[in-house]
Coordinates of C-alpha atoms in Angstrom, one line a residue:
Chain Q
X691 CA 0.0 0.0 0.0
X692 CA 1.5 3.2 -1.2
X693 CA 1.6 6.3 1.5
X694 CA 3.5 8.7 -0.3
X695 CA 4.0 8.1 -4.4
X696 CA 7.0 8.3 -6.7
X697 CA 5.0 11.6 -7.7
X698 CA 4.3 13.2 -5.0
X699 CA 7.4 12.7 -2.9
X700 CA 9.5 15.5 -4.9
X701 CA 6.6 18.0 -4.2
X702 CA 6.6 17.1 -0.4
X703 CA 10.3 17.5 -0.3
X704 CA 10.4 21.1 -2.4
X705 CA 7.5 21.8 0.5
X706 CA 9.9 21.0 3.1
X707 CA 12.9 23.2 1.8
X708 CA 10.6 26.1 1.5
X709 CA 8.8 25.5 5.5
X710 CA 12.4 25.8 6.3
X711 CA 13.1 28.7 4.5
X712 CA 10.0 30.7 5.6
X713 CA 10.9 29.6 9.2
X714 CA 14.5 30.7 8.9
X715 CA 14.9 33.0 6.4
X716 CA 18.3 32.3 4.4
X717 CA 19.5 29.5 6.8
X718 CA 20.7 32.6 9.0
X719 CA 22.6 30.9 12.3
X720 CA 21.0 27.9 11.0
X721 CA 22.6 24.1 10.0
X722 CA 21.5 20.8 8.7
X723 CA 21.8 17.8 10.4
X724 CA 20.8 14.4 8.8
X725 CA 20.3 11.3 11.1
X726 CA 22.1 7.7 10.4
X727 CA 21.7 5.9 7.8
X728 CA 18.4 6.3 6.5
X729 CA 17.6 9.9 7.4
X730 CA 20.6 10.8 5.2
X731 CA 18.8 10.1 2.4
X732 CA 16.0 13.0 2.9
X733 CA 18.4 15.4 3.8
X734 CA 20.5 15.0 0.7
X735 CA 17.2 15.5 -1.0
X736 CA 16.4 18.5 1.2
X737 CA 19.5 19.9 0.8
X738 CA 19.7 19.5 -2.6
X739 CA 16.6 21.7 -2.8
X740 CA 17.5 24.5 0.0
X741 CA 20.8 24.7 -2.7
X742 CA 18.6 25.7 -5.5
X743 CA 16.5 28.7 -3.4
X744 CA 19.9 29.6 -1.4
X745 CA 23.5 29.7 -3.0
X746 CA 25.3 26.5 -1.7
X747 CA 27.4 28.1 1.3
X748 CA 24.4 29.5 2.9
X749 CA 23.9 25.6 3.6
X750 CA 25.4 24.2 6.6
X751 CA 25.4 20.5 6.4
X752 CA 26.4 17.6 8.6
X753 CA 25.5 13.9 9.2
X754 CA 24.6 12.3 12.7
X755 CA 25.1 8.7 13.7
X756 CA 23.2 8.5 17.5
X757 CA 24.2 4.5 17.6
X758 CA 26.2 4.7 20.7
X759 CA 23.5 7.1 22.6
X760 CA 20.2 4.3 22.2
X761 CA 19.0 3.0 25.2
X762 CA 18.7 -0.5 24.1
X763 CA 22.2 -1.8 23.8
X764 CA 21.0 -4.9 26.2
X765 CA 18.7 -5.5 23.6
X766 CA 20.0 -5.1 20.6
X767 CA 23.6 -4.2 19.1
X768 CA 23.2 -1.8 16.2
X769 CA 26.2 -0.8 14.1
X770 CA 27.6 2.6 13.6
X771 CA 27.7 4.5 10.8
X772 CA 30.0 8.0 9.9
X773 CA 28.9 11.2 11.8
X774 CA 30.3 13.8 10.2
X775 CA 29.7 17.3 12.0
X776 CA 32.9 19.6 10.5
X777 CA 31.5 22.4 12.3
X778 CA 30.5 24.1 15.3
X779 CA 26.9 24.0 16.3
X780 CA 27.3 26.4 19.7
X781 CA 24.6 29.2 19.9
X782 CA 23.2 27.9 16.1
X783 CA 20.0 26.8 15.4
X784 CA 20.3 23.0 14.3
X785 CA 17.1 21.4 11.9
X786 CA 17.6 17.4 12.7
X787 CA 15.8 15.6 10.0
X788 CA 15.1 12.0 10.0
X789 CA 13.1 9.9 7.7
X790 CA 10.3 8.4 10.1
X791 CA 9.1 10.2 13.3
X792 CA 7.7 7.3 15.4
X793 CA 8.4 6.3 19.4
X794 CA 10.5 9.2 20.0
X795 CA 13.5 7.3 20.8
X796 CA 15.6 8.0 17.9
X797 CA 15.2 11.5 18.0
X798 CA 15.6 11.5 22.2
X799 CA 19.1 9.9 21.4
X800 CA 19.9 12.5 18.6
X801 CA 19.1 15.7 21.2
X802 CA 21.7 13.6 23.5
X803 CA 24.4 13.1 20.6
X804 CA 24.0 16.7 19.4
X805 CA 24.6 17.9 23.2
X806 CA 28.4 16.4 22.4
X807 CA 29.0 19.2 20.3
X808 CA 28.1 21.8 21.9
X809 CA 25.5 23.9 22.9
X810 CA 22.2 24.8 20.0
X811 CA 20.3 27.5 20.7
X812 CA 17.2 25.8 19.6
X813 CA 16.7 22.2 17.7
X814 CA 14.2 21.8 15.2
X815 CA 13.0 18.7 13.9
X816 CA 12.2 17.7 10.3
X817 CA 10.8 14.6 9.2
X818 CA 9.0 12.7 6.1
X819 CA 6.6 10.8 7.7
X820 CA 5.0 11.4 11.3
X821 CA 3.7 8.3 12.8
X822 CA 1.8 10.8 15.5
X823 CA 0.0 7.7 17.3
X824 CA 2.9 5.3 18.2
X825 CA 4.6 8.0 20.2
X826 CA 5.9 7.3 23.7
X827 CA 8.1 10.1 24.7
X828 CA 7.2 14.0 24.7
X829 CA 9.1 14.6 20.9
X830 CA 7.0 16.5 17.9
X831 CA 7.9 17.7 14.7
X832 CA 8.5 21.1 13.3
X833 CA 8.8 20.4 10.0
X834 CA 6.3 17.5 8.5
X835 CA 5.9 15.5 4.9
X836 CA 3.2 13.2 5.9
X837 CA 1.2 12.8 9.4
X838 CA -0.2 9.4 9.9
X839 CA -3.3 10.2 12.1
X840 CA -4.8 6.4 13.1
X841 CA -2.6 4.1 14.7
X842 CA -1.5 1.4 11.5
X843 CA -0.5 -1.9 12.1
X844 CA 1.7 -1.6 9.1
X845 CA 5.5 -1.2 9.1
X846 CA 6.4 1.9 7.5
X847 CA 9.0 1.5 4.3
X848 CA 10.9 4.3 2.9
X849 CA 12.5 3.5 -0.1
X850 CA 14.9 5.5 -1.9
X851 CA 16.4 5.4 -5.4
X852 CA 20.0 4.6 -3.9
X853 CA 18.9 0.9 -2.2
X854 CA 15.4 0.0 -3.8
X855 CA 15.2 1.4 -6.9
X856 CA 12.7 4.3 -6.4
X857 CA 11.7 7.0 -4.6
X858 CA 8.5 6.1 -2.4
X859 CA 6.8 5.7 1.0
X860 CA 4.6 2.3 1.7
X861 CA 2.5 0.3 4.2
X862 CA 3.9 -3.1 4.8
X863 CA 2.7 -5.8 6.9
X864 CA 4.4 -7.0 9.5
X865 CA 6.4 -10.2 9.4
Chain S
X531 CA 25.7 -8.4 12.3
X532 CA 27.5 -9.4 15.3
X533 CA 30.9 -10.8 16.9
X534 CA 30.7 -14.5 16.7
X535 CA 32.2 -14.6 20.2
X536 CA 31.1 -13.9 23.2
X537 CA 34.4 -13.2 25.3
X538 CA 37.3 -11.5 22.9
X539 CA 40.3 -14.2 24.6
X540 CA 42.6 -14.4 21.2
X541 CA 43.0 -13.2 17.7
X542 CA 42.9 -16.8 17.3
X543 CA 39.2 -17.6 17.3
X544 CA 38.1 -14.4 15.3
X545 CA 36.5 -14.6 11.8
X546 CA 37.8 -12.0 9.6
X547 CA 34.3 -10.8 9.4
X548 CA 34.6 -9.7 13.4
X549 CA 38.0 -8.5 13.1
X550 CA 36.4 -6.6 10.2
X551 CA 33.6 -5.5 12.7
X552 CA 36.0 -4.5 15.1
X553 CA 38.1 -2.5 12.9
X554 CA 35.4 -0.7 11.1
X555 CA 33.5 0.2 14.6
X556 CA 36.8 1.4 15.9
X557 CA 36.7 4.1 13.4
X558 CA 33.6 5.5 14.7
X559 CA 35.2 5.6 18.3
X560 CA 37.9 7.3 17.0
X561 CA 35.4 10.3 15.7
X562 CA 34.0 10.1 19.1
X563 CA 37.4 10.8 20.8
X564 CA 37.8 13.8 18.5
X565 CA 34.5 15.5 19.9
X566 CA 34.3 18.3 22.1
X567 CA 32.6 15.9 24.9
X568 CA 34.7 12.3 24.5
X569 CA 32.2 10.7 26.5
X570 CA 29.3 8.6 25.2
X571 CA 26.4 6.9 27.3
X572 CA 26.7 3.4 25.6
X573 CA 27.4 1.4 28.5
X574 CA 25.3 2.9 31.3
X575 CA 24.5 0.4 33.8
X576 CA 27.1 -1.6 32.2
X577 CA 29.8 -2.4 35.1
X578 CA 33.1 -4.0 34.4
X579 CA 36.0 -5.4 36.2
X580 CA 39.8 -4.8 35.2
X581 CA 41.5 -7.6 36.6
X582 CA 45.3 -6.8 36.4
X583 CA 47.3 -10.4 37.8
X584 CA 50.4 -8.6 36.0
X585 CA 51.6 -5.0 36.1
X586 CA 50.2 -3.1 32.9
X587 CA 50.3 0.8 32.4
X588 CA 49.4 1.5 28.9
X589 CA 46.5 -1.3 28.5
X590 CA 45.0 -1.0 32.0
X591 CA 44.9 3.2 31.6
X592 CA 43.6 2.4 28.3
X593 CA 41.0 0.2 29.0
X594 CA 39.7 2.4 32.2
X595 CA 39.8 5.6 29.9
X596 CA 37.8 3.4 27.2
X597 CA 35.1 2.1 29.8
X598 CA 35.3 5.7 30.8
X599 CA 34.5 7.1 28.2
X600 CA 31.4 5.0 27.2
X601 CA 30.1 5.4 30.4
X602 CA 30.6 2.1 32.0
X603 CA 30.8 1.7 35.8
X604 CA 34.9 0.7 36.1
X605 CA 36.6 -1.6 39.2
X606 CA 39.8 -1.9 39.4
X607 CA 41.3 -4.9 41.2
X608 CA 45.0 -5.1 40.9
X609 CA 47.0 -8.2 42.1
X610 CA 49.1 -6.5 44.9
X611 CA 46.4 -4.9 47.0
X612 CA 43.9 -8.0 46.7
X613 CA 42.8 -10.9 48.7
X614 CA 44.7 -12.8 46.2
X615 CA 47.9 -12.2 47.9
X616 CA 46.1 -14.0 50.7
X617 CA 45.8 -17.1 48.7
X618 CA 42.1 -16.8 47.6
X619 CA 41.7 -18.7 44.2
X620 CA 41.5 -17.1 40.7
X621 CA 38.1 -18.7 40.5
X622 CA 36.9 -17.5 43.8
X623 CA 38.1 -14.4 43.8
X624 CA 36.5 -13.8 40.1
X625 CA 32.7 -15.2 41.9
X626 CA 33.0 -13.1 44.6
X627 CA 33.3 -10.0 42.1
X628 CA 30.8 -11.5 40.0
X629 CA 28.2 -12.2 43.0
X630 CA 28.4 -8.2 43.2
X631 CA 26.6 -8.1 39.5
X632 CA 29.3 -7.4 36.6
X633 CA 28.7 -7.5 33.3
X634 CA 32.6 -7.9 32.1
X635 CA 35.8 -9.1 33.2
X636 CA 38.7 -7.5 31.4
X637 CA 42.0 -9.7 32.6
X638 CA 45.6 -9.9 32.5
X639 CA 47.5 -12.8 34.1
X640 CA 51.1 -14.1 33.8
X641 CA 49.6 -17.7 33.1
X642 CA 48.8 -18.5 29.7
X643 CA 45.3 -19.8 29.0
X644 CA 44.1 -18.0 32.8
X645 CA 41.0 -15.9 30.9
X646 CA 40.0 -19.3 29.1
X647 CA 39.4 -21.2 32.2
X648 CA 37.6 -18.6 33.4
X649 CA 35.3 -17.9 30.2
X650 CA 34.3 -21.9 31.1
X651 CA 33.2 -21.4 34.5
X652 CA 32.0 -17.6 34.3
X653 CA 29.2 -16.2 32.6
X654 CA 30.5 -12.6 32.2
X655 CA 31.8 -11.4 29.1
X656 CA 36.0 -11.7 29.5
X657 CA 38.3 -9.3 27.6
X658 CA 41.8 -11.1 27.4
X659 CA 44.6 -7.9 28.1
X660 CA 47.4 -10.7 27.9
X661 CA 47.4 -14.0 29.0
X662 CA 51.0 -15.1 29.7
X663 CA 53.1 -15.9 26.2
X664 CA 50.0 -16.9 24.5
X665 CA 48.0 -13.7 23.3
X666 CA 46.8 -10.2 23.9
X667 CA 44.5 -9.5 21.1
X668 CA 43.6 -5.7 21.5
X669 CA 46.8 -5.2 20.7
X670 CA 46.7 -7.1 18.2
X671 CA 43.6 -5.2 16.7
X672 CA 44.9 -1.4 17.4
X673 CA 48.3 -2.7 15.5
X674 CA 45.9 -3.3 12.5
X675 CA 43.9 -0.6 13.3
X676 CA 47.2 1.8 13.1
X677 CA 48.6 -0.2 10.2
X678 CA 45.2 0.4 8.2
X679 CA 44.9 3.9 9.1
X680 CA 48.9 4.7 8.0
X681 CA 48.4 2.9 4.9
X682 CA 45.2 2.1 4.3
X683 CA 44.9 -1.6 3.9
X684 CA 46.2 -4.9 4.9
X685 CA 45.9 -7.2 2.3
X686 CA 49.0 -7.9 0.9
X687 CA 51.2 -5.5 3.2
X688 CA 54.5 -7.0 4.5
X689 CA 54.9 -6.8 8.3
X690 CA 58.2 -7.5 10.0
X691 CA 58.0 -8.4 13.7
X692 CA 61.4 -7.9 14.9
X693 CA 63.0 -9.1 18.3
X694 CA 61.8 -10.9 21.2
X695 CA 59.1 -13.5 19.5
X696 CA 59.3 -16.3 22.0
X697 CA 58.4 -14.5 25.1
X698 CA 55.7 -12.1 23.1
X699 CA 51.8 -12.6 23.2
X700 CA 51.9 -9.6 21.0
X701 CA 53.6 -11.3 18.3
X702 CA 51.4 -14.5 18.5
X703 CA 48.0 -12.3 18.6
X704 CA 49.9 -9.9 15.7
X705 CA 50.6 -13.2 13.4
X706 CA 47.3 -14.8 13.9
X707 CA 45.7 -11.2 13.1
X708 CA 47.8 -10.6 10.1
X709 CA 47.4 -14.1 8.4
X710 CA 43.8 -13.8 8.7
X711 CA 43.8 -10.6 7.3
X712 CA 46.2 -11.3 4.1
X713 CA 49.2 -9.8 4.9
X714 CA 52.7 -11.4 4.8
X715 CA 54.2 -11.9 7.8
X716 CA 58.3 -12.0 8.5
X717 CA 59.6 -12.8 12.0
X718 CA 63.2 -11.1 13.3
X719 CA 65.7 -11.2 15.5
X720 CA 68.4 -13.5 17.2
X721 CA 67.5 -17.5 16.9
X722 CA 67.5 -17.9 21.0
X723 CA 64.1 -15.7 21.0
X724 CA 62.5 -17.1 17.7
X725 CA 60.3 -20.3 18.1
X726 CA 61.0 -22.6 15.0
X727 CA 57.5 -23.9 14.9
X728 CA 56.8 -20.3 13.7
X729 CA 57.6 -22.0 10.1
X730 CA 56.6 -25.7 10.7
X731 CA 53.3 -24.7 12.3
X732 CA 52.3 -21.4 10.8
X733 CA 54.3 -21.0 7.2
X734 CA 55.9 -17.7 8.8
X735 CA 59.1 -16.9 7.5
X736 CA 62.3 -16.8 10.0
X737 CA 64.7 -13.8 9.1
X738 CA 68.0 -13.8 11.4
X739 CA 69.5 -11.3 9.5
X740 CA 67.8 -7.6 10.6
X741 CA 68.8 -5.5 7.7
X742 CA 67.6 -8.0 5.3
X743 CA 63.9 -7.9 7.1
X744 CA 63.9 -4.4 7.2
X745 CA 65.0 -3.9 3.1
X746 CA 61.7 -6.5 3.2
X747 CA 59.0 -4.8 4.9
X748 CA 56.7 -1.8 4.9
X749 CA 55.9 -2.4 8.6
X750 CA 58.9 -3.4 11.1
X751 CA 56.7 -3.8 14.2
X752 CA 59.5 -4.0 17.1
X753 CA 59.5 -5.9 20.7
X754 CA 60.5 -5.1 23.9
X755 CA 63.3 -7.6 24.9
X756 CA 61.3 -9.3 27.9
X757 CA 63.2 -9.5 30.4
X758 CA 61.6 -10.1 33.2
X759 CA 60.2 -13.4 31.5
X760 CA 63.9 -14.8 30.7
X761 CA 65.4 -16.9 33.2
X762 CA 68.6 -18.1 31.1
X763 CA 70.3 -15.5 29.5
X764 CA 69.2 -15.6 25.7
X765 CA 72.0 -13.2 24.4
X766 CA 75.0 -11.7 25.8
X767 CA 74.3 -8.6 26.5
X768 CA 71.7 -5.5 26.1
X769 CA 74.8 -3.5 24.2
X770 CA 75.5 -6.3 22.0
X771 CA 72.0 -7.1 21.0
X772 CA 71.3 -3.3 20.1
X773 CA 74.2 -3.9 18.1
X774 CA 73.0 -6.5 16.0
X775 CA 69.3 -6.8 16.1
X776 CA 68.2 -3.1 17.6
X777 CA 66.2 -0.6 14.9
X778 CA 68.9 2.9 14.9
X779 CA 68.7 5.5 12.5
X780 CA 71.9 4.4 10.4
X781 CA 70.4 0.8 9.4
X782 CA 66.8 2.6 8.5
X783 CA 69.2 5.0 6.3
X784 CA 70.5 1.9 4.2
X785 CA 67.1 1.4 3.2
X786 CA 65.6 2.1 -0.4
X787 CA 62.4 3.0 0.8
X788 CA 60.6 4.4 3.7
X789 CA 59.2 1.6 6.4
X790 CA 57.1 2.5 9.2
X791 CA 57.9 1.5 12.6
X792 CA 55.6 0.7 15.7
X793 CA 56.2 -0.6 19.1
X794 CA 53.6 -2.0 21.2
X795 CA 55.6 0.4 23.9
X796 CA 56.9 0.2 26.6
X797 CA 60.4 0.9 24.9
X798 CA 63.9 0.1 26.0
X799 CA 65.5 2.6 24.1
X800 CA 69.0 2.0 23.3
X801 CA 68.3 -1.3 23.3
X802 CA 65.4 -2.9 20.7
X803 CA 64.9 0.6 19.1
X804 CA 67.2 3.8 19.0
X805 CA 65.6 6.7 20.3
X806 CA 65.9 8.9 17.3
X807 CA 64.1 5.8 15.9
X808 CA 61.4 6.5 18.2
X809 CA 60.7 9.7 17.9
X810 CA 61.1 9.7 14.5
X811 CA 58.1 11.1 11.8
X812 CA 58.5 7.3 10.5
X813 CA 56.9 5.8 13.7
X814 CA 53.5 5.7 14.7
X815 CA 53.9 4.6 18.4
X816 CA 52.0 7.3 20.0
X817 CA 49.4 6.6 16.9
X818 CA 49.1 3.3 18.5
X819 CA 48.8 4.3 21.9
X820 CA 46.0 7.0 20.6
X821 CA 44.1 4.0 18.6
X822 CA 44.4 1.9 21.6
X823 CA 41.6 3.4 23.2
X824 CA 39.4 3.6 20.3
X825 CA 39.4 0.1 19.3
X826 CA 39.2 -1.0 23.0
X827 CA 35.9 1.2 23.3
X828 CA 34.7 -1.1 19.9
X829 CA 35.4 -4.7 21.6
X830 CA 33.8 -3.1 24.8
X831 CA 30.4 -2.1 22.9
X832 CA 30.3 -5.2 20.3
X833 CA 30.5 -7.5 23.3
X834 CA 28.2 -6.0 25.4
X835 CA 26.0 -6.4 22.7
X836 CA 25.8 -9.8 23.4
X837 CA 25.7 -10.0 26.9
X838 CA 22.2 -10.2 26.9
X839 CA 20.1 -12.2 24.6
X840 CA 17.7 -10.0 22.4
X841 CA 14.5 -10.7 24.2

């Protein structure tokens, strides 16, 4: 079951760059941050819009791995991937975006990770799709592609050119 | 994708797939360490034990900084200032620390095979920090790691492990490693410190002569001369064996091409390895030492991962 089409996901994403945009005019004070691994693959998208509205050094961009700050590690070992922050993020404002917005707990670790660098002056979040229901800590989005209203058994794919061949958001069930 | 292990006790009973693992989550710890706050919260709750039977300054201050840094509850129990030098078993003194709910043992001993026994009876994830003459794998893995990072692969890179190879668990764990990982390995120094079942066993190849191992290698990773393990005299003297087998600035000048040099520290200068040697833009000791803690901090996390099964 499709969410978000091969069609509409360009539009959503152009939407995104400009919400940004109107929120903070020029990127002023402002940086990217993508999350690790798959919210990389938005905010290349992102970013590769912001570029067309703004010239390209008006965009401050940086990747985020927040492996080693998840609660789970007696759970679960998950591998790290690069971060990649070459710059300072004290007193800036910092727009995390991540692909799927759903317990919280990604997003909790990120605001810990970021805290390593230094002090933001405010975070904002970004993501593609907002699975509002399935939420179990106190985290909302600023910034938002697609808000899932009804609590879905389905898993949520997001698939991207790079791994799966195309661009597209869908419902799958469960295995 | 995980270790295939649950304790890290030798080089020797890694895949290349968890040496891989190892390697490539080491390089992440090493973008940690270059943060503005070093510290991660990984292992909260996580408590370990550093269980030092033998003295150790680099790879116990390494390992403490590397639980340290992840966040990991840290006890130190050191040999000299224990109950152990009231008798009490190795077993029983390793249960009673256990009873008190730890998650890891990380151990050194002076008898080979000492973390082994206890990965049978125990059910805490054990770290080997060098077991007698038999292995002491981090080292192992931040040699690679340093090796990798200097010239960016191992496949097919020619190591030299120069001097004391009989007495040396980092030469064993450095072999096993660098076999695994395709590179050529070449064993140095005088024939009363190099076992000849290196060849029979292990196909390594036995070099007496140092200046032909050095012309041979892009690595020359050099010993300490052990002496506080050698209870016969194994050469004549320290003077005469700088003179034949020790790294100086004048052989490394006779050389066609540039070889790096590493030490798994700590160094008798004058005597294994010149001091102009040492300190030389050619070695990557301190690189070693630096790397140390990185790669610790990745056997730390991958095993913790397993200390509990996903539920």
């Amino acid at each position: 079951m499709t969410l978000i089409s091969e069609q509409q996901l360009p539009s959503i994403i152009k939407r995104l760059a400009h919400q940004i945009l109107e929120t903070y005019p020029g990127l002023q004070n402002a940086v990217i941050v993508g999350l690790q691994p798959r919210g990389v693959y938005l905010s290349d998208r992102i970013v590769a819009a912001l570029q067309k509205e703004i010239s390209a050094d008006q965009v401050v961009y940086g990747k985020l791995d927040i492996t080693f700050y998840r609660d789970d590690i007696r759970h679960q070992l998950h591998l790290a991937t690069q971060t990649d922050l070459p710059f300072s993020i004290e007193g800036k404002t910092v727009i995390l975006i991540d692909d799927v917005l759903f317990t919280g707990r990604t997003i909790r670790a990120a605001l810990d990770a970021l805290l390593s660098f230094g002090r933001p002056s405010k975070v904002s979040l970004c993501v593609l799709v907002d699975r509002k229901p399935s939420r179990e800590l106190p985290i909302q989005p600023d910034f938002t592609g697609k808000e899932m209203v009804d609590e879905s058994p389905y898993k949520v794919k997001v698939r991207w050119h790079e791994n799966d061949g195309v661009d597209d958001v869908i419902l799958q069930v469960v295995s | 994708m995980a270790l295939t292990t649950k304790h890290l006790l030798g080089i020797k009973d890694l895949t290349t797939e968890d040496i891989q693992l190892i390697l490539s989550t080491a390089t992440q710890f090493k973008e940690v360490l270059q943060r503005p706050v070093k510290k991660v919260p990984t292992l909260r709750d996580i408590t370990i034990v550093n269980l030092f039977y033998e003295n150790s300054t680099r790879t116990r201050i390494s390992f403490e900084l590397a639980e340290k840094r992840l966040s990991a509850d840290v006890v130190n129990f050191t040999v000299s200032n224990s109950s152990a030098a009231k008798g009490e078993t190795l077993l029983d003194t390793v249960n009673n620390i256990l009873s008190m709910k730890v998650d890891m043992v990380v151990m050194r001993h002076s008898a080979s095979g000492a973390p082994h026994y206890l990965a049978k009876h125990i059910d805490a994830a054990i770290i080997n920090a060098g077991d007698g003459i038999n292995e002491h794998p981090t080292q192992a893995l931040l040699d690679a790691f340093s090796m990798k990072e200097k010239l960016g692969k191992l496949q097919g890179l020619k190591v030299a492990i120069i001097g004391d190879i009989m007495h040396s668990r980092v030469a064993l764990s450095n072999i096993y490693l660098l076999k695994k990982m395709g590179a050529e390995v070449m064993v140095s120094g005088p024939p009363t410190l190099i076992p000849t079942y290196l060849k029979e066993a292990m196909g390594i190849q036995i070099e007496y002569n140092i200046d032909k191992a050095l012309a041979w290698c892009d690595v020359a990773n050099v010993l300490r001369i052990q002496l506080e393990r050698q209870n016969q005299p194994l050469f004549s003297s320290l003077r005469e064996y700088n003179l034949a087998y020790g790294i100086t600035q004048n052989r490394l000048q006779k050389l066609t091409k540039e070889i790096v040099i590493m030490h798994p520290g700590p160094i008798n200068r004058g005597v294994e390895l010149d001091s102009d040697v040492a300190d030389s833009p050619h070695s990557i000791i301190l690189d070693q030492v630096e790397n140390g803690v990185a790669v610790r901090m990745a056997c730390l996390y991958l095993l913790t991962g397993r200390t509990q099964p996903t539920t």
